[in-house]
CSV table of C-alpha atoms in Angstrom, one decimal:
chain,number,residue,atom,x,y,z
A,1,UNK,CA,15.9,36.3,-23.8
A,2,UNK,CA,18.2,38.1,-21.5
A,3,UNK,CA,18.1,38.1,-17.9
A,4,UNK,CA,19.8,40.7,-15.6
A,5,UNK,CA,21.8,38.7,-12.6
A,6,UNK,CA,22.8,41.3,-10.1
A,7,UNK,CA,26.2,40.7,-8.4
A,8,UNK,CA,29.0,42.1,-6.7
A,9,UNK,CA,32.5,42.0,-8.7
A,10,UNK,CA,35.9,41.3,-6.5
A,11,UNK,CA,36.9,44.9,-5.6
A,12,UNK,CA,33.0,44.7,-3.6
A,13,UNK,CA,31.4,47.1,-6.2
A,14,UNK,CA,28.1,46.3,-7.9
A,15,UNK,CA,28.1,44.6,-11.2
A,16,UNK,CA,25.4,43.3,-13.1
A,17,UNK,CA,26.0,40.4,-15.3
A,18,UNK,CA,23.7,39.1,-17.9
A,19,UNK,CA,23.0,35.7,-18.6
A,20,UNK,CA,20.6,33.9,-21.2
A,21,UNK,CA,17.5,32.8,-19.3
A,22,UNK,CA,18.4,28.9,-20.5
A,23,UNK,CA,21.6,29.6,-18.3
A,24,UNK,CA,19.7,31.0,-15.5
A,25,UNK,CA,17.1,27.9,-15.7
A,26,UNK,CA,20.1,25.4,-15.6
A,27,UNK,CA,21.7,27.3,-12.6
A,28,UNK,CA,18.0,27.5,-10.8
A,29,UNK,CA,17.9,23.7,-11.7
A,30,UNK,CA,21.1,22.7,-10.3
A,31,UNK,CA,20.4,24.8,-7.0
A,32,UNK,CA,16.8,23.2,-6.7
A,33,UNK,CA,18.5,19.7,-7.1
A,34,UNK,CA,21.4,20.4,-4.5
A,35,UNK,CA,18.3,21.7,-2.1
A,36,UNK,CA,16.3,18.5,-2.9
A,37,UNK,CA,19.7,16.5,-2.2
A,38,UNK,CA,20.4,18.2,1.3
A,39,UNK,CA,16.6,17.3,2.3
A,40,UNK,CA,16.8,13.9,1.5
A,41,UNK,CA,20.1,13.0,3.1
A,42,UNK,CA,18.6,14.9,6.5
A,43,UNK,CA,15.3,13.0,6.1
A,44,UNK,CA,17.3,9.6,5.9
A,45,UNK,CA,19.6,10.9,8.6
A,46,UNK,CA,16.9,11.0,10.9
A,47,UNK,CA,15.3,7.8,9.9
A,48,UNK,CA,18.4,5.5,10.3
A,49,UNK,CA,18.4,7.7,13.9
A,50,UNK,CA,14.7,6.3,14.7
A,51,UNK,CA,15.7,3.4,13.4
A,52,UNK,CA,18.5,2.9,15.5
A,53,UNK,CA,16.3,4.0,18.7
A,54,UNK,CA,14.2,1.1,17.8
A,55,UNK,CA,17.2,-1.1,18.4
A,56,UNK,CA,18.2,0.6,21.7
A,57,UNK,CA,14.9,0.5,23.5
A,58,UNK,CA,14.6,-3.5,22.3
A,59,UNK,CA,11.6,-3.0,20.2
A,60,UNK,CA,12.8,-4.7,17.3
A,61,UNK,CA,16.4,-7.3,16.9
A,62,UNK,CA,18.6,-8.4,14.4
A,63,UNK,CA,15.8,-9.8,12.3
A,64,UNK,CA,14.3,-6.3,11.7
A,65,UNK,CA,18.1,-5.4,10.0
A,66,UNK,CA,17.9,-8.6,7.9
A,67,UNK,CA,14.5,-7.8,6.3
A,68,UNK,CA,15.7,-4.1,5.6
A,69,UNK,CA,18.3,-6.0,3.3
A,70,UNK,CA,15.7,-7.4,1.3
A,71,UNK,CA,14.4,-4.1,-0.2
A,72,UNK,CA,15.3,-3.6,-4.3
A,73,UNK,CA,15.0,-1.0,-6.8
A,74,UNK,CA,12.1,-3.2,-8.0
A,75,UNK,CA,10.2,-2.7,-4.5
A,76,UNK,CA,11.8,0.1,-2.4
A,77,UNK,CA,9.0,0.0,-0.3
A,78,UNK,CA,8.7,-3.8,0.6
A,79,UNK,CA,9.8,-3.6,4.0
A,80,UNK,CA,6.9,-1.0,4.7
A,81,UNK,CA,4.7,-3.9,3.0
A,82,UNK,CA,5.7,-6.3,5.6
A,83,UNK,CA,5.5,-4.5,8.6
A,84,UNK,CA,1.7,-3.6,7.4
A,85,UNK,CA,0.8,-6.5,6.5
A,86,UNK,CA,2.8,-7.6,10.2
A,87,UNK,CA,0.6,-5.4,12.2
A,88,UNK,CA,-2.9,-6.1,10.5
A,89,UNK,CA,-2.2,-9.7,11.0
A,90,UNK,CA,-1.4,-9.6,14.6
A,91,UNK,CA,-4.2,-7.1,15.5
A,92,UNK,CA,-6.2,-9.9,13.9
A,93,UNK,CA,-5.4,-12.7,15.9
A,94,UNK,CA,-5.0,-10.5,19.1
A,95,UNK,CA,-8.6,-9.6,18.7
A,96,UNK,CA,-9.6,-13.5,18.1
A,97,UNK,CA,-7.7,-14.2,21.3
A,98,UNK,CA,-9.5,-11.6,23.1
A,99,UNK,CA,-12.9,-13.1,22.0
A,100,UNK,CA,-12.1,-16.6,23.8
A,101,UNK,CA,-10.9,-15.0,26.8
A,102,UNK,CA,-14.3,-13.6,27.2
A,103,UNK,CA,-15.8,-17.4,27.6
A,104,UNK,CA,-15.8,-18.8,31.1
A,105,UNK,CA,-14.4,-22.0,29.6
A,106,UNK,CA,-11.2,-21.1,27.3
A,107,UNK,CA,-10.5,-23.5,24.4
A,108,UNK,CA,-7.0,-23.5,25.6
A,109,UNK,CA,-5.8,-26.0,21.9
A,110,UNK,CA,-7.2,-22.9,19.8
A,111,UNK,CA,-5.7,-20.3,21.8
A,112,UNK,CA,-2.2,-22.2,22.3
A,113,UNK,CA,-2.0,-22.4,18.2
A,114,UNK,CA,-3.0,-18.7,17.8
A,115,UNK,CA,-0.3,-17.7,20.4
A,116,UNK,CA,2.2,-19.4,18.9
A,117,UNK,CA,1.0,-17.6,15.2
A,118,UNK,CA,1.8,-14.3,17.2
A,119,UNK,CA,5.3,-15.6,18.2
A,120,UNK,CA,6.0,-16.9,14.6
A,121,UNK,CA,4.7,-13.2,12.7
A,122,UNK,CA,6.9,-11.2,15.5
A,123,UNK,CA,9.7,-13.9,15.2
A,124,UNK,CA,9.9,-13.5,11.3
A,125,UNK,CA,9.5,-9.4,11.3
A,126,UNK,CA,12.0,-9.1,14.4
A,127,UNK,CA,9.6,-7.5,16.9
A,128,UNK,CA,11.1,-8.5,19.7
A,129,UNK,CA,9.0,-7.4,22.8
A,130,UNK,CA,5.9,-9.0,21.3
A,131,UNK,CA,8.1,-12.2,20.8
A,132,UNK,CA,9.1,-12.2,24.3
A,133,UNK,CA,5.6,-11.4,25.3
A,134,UNK,CA,4.5,-14.8,23.4
A,135,UNK,CA,6.1,-17.4,25.5
A,136,UNK,CA,4.4,-15.9,28.7
A,137,UNK,CA,0.9,-16.2,26.9
A,138,UNK,CA,1.9,-19.5,25.4
A,139,UNK,CA,2.9,-21.0,28.9
A,140,UNK,CA,-0.3,-20.1,30.4
A,141,UNK,CA,-2.3,-21.7,27.6
A,142,UNK,CA,-0.3,-25.1,27.6
A,143,UNK,CA,-1.0,-25.0,31.4
A,144,UNK,CA,-4.6,-24.2,30.9
A,145,UNK,CA,-4.5,-21.5,33.3
A,146,UNK,CA,-7.1,-19.1,32.1
A,147,UNK,CA,-6.0,-16.4,35.0
A,148,UNK,CA,-2.8,-16.5,33.9
A,149,UNK,CA,-3.9,-16.4,30.2
A,150,UNK,CA,-5.9,-13.5,30.5
A,151,UNK,CA,-2.7,-11.3,32.4
A,152,UNK,CA,-0.3,-12.7,29.6
A,153,UNK,CA,-3.1,-11.4,27.0
A,154,UNK,CA,-3.3,-8.1,28.4
A,155,UNK,CA,0.4,-7.7,28.8
A,156,UNK,CA,1.0,-8.9,25.0
A,157,UNK,CA,-1.8,-6.4,23.6
A,158,UNK,CA,0.4,-3.5,25.7
A,159,UNK,CA,3.3,-4.7,24.0
A,160,UNK,CA,2.0,-4.5,20.5
A,161,UNK,CA,0.3,-1.5,20.8
A,162,UNK,CA,3.4,0.0,21.8
A,163,UNK,CA,5.2,-1.7,18.7
A,164,UNK,CA,2.5,-1.1,16.4
A,165,UNK,CA,3.1,2.8,17.1
A,166,UNK,CA,6.7,2.6,16.5
A,167,UNK,CA,6.4,0.5,13.4
A,168,UNK,CA,4.0,2.9,11.9
A,169,UNK,CA,5.9,5.8,12.7
A,170,UNK,CA,8.7,4.1,10.8
A,171,UNK,CA,6.4,3.2,7.8
A,172,UNK,CA,5.4,6.6,7.5
A,173,UNK,CA,8.9,8.0,7.4
A,174,UNK,CA,9.8,4.8,5.5
A,175,UNK,CA,7.2,6.0,2.7
A,176,UNK,CA,8.4,9.4,2.5
A,177,UNK,CA,12.2,8.3,2.3
A,178,UNK,CA,11.0,5.7,-0.7
A,179,UNK,CA,12.3,2.5,2.1
B,1,UNK,CA,30.8,-14.3,3.2
B,2,UNK,CA,29.2,-17.8,3.0
B,3,UNK,CA,26.5,-16.6,1.5
B,4,UNK,CA,28.8,-14.6,-1.2
B,5,UNK,CA,30.4,-17.9,-2.0
B,6,UNK,CA,27.7,-20.0,-2.4
B,7,UNK,CA,25.8,-17.5,-5.1
B,8,UNK,CA,29.3,-17.1,-6.8
B,9,UNK,CA,29.2,-20.8,-6.7
B,10,UNK,CA,25.5,-20.7,-8.3
B,11,UNK,CA,26.3,-18.1,-11.0
B,12,UNK,CA,29.6,-19.4,-12.3
B,13,UNK,CA,28.0,-23.0,-12.6
B,14,UNK,CA,30.2,-24.7,-10.0
B,15,UNK,CA,27.4,-25.1,-7.7
B,16,UNK,CA,24.4,-26.4,-9.9
B,17,UNK,CA,21.1,-24.2,-9.6
B,18,UNK,CA,18.9,-25.2,-6.7
B,19,UNK,CA,15.3,-25.1,-6.9
B,20,UNK,CA,13.1,-24.6,-3.7
B,21,UNK,CA,9.6,-24.8,-2.5
B,22,UNK,CA,8.2,-22.3,0.5
B,23,UNK,CA,5.6,-23.8,2.2
B,24,UNK,CA,3.9,-21.3,4.9
B,25,UNK,CA,0.6,-19.7,5.4
B,26,UNK,CA,1.9,-16.5,6.3
B,27,UNK,CA,2.4,-13.7,3.7
B,28,UNK,CA,5.0,-12.0,5.5
B,29,UNK,CA,6.8,-15.2,5.9
B,30,UNK,CA,6.2,-16.4,2.5
B,31,UNK,CA,7.7,-13.0,1.0
B,32,UNK,CA,10.9,-13.0,3.2
B,33,UNK,CA,12.0,-16.5,2.4
B,34,UNK,CA,11.5,-16.0,-0.9
B,35,UNK,CA,13.3,-12.8,-1.5
B,36,UNK,CA,16.5,-14.6,1.0
B,37,UNK,CA,16.1,-17.9,-1.3
B,38,UNK,CA,16.2,-15.2,-4.2
B,39,UNK,CA,19.0,-13.1,-3.1
B,40,UNK,CA,21.2,-16.6,-3.2
B,41,UNK,CA,20.1,-17.0,-6.7
B,42,UNK,CA,17.8,-20.2,-5.7
B,43,UNK,CA,14.7,-20.4,-7.8
B,44,UNK,CA,11.7,-20.8,-5.6
B,45,UNK,CA,8.2,-21.0,-5.4
B,46,UNK,CA,5.5,-20.6,-2.8
B,47,UNK,CA,2.8,-22.4,-1.6
B,48,UNK,CA,0.0,-21.7,1.4
B,49,UNK,CA,-0.3,-24.9,2.9
B,50,UNK,CA,0.8,-28.8,3.2
B,51,UNK,CA,-2.0,-29.7,0.8
B,52,UNK,CA,-1.1,-27.1,-1.9
B,53,UNK,CA,2.5,-28.6,-1.7
B,54,UNK,CA,1.3,-32.5,-1.9
B,55,UNK,CA,-0.7,-30.8,-5.2
B,56,UNK,CA,2.6,-29.1,-6.8
B,57,UNK,CA,4.5,-32.4,-6.6
B,58,UNK,CA,1.7,-34.1,-8.1
B,59,UNK,CA,1.6,-32.2,-10.7
B,60,UNK,CA,5.1,-33.2,-11.8
B,61,UNK,CA,7.2,-30.5,-10.0
B,62,UNK,CA,10.4,-31.3,-8.2
B,63,UNK,CA,12.5,-29.4,-5.8
B,64,UNK,CA,15.9,-29.3,-4.2
B,65,UNK,CA,14.4,-28.1,-1.1
B,66,UNK,CA,11.3,-27.8,0.5
B,67,UNK,CA,11.2,-25.2,3.5
B,68,UNK,CA,7.9,-26.4,5.7
B,69,UNK,CA,6.3,-24.5,8.1
B,70,UNK,CA,5.0,-26.3,10.8
B,71,UNK,CA,1.4,-25.0,12.1
B,72,UNK,CA,-0.7,-23.9,8.8
B,73,UNK,CA,-4.3,-24.7,7.9
B,74,UNK,CA,-5.9,-27.2,5.7
B,75,UNK,CA,-2.7,-29.5,6.0
B,76,UNK,CA,0.2,-28.8,8.7
B,77,UNK,CA,3.5,-29.3,7.9
B,78,UNK,CA,3.9,-32.8,9.6
B,79,UNK,CA,0.9,-34.5,7.9
B,80,UNK,CA,2.6,-32.9,4.6
B,81,UNK,CA,6.1,-34.1,5.5
B,82,UNK,CA,4.7,-37.6,6.0
B,83,UNK,CA,2.8,-37.7,3.2
B,84,UNK,CA,5.6,-36.3,0.5
B,85,UNK,CA,8.3,-38.8,1.7
B,86,UNK,CA,5.3,-41.8,1.2
B,87,UNK,CA,4.8,-40.6,-2.3
B,88,UNK,CA,9.0,-40.9,-2.3
B,89,UNK,CA,9.7,-37.7,-2.5
B,90,UNK,CA,13.2,-37.5,-1.5
B,91,UNK,CA,14.0,-33.4,-1.8
B,92,UNK,CA,15.7,-32.2,1.3
B,93,UNK,CA,12.7,-31.3,4.0
B,94,UNK,CA,13.9,-28.5,6.4
B,95,UNK,CA,11.1,-28.1,8.8
B,96,UNK,CA,11.2,-24.1,9.9
B,97,UNK,CA,9.1,-23.1,12.8
B,98,UNK,CA,8.9,-20.5,15.8
B,99,UNK,CA,8.4,-23.5,18.3
B,100,UNK,CA,12.0,-24.6,19.5
B,101,UNK,CA,13.4,-28.0,20.1
B,102,UNK,CA,12.2,-28.3,23.3
B,103,UNK,CA,8.8,-27.7,22.1
B,104,UNK,CA,7.9,-31.3,21.1
B,105,UNK,CA,9.3,-30.8,17.6
B,106,UNK,CA,9.8,-34.9,17.9
B,107,UNK,CA,6.5,-35.6,16.0
B,108,UNK,CA,7.5,-33.1,12.9
B,109,UNK,CA,11.1,-34.7,12.7
B,110,UNK,CA,10.4,-38.3,12.6
B,111,UNK,CA,7.4,-37.3,9.7
B,112,UNK,CA,10.9,-37.2,8.1
B,113,UNK,CA,12.3,-33.8,8.5
B,114,UNK,CA,16.1,-33.7,7.2
B,115,UNK,CA,16.6,-30.3,9.2
B,116,UNK,CA,14.9,-28.5,11.5
B,117,UNK,CA,15.5,-24.9,12.0
B,118,UNK,CA,14.0,-22.1,14.9
B,119,UNK,CA,12.7,-18.9,12.9
B,120,UNK,CA,13.2,-16.6,11.9
B,121,UNK,CA,15.4,-17.8,9.1
B,122,UNK,CA,18.5,-15.8,8.5
B,123,UNK,CA,21.5,-15.8,5.7
B,124,UNK,CA,23.4,-18.4,8.1
B,125,UNK,CA,20.8,-20.8,8.9
B,126,UNK,CA,19.9,-20.7,5.2
B,127,UNK,CA,23.0,-21.2,4.0
B,128,UNK,CA,23.7,-24.0,6.6
B,129,UNK,CA,20.3,-26.0,4.8
B,130,UNK,CA,21.7,-25.6,1.4
B,131,UNK,CA,25.1,-27.0,2.5
B,132,UNK,CA,22.8,-30.0,3.5
B,133,UNK,CA,21.1,-30.1,0.1
B,134,UNK,CA,24.4,-30.0,-1.9
B,135,UNK,CA,25.8,-32.7,0.3
B,136,UNK,CA,22.5,-34.7,-0.5
B,137,UNK,CA,22.8,-33.9,-4.1
B,138,UNK,CA,26.4,-35.0,-4.3
């Protein structure tokens, strides 16, 4: 089947050409492919900029860069999976810490262990702000100072909430990007 | 650069293919350490606590390197390291923890560690550990 393709000749006058529908579809496919590639590169560029902003704000550190290098063809969304697991894990630990803070007598041996767990998880994923906030919490727990512990816990929850928002945004973009 | 040298060494047979056991209760850490070692050409297995590390050795398996986390449920890194040495396990055991050396890691080291590295484990730290394994094996 032939399809009419309107066009303009070098002299500037209208000149139609006739192409087979297969040739047309092939051209259309190429154009769509090109458009898709443009969109992909544009989106990928935005993601890279977003990641850079996370570094600039100190939300993440070099360890996060190391994590990025671990993804492969077989597991393109490995980083997103790790982020999701980290966020779920730390949220649970912070919830447990909060429950301990509600008691008049805090079991500081338990909360010290939990505080170290948050630091451990945060160090390995590269969540810098949360990692730094852990040191205050650990110190307060070791000193068995409830007032400082409550204050440090409040700070770490604030830092985690901010980090959670940022990493969740990254994860959403990452899914779309195949990251 | 060093990791590329190590990888090419393993690939060419100049460096004997190493095996490693990752002992850590956290899934994120397990995945990261597993992939880091895998990318360096190190065959590795993962267990979730010190007791599982003992059990895997009791089943007859042996490893050139054991990456031992400190804080784990059921059996922590200190107790697991002590038990492995008591069993006669001579593998290189590297303790890894987010606790720093100033946090009283002495008991962990005295349990029988060959090395201690503060988390996070980077390629550079891992290569440093693997060099110790190579020297130990030679």
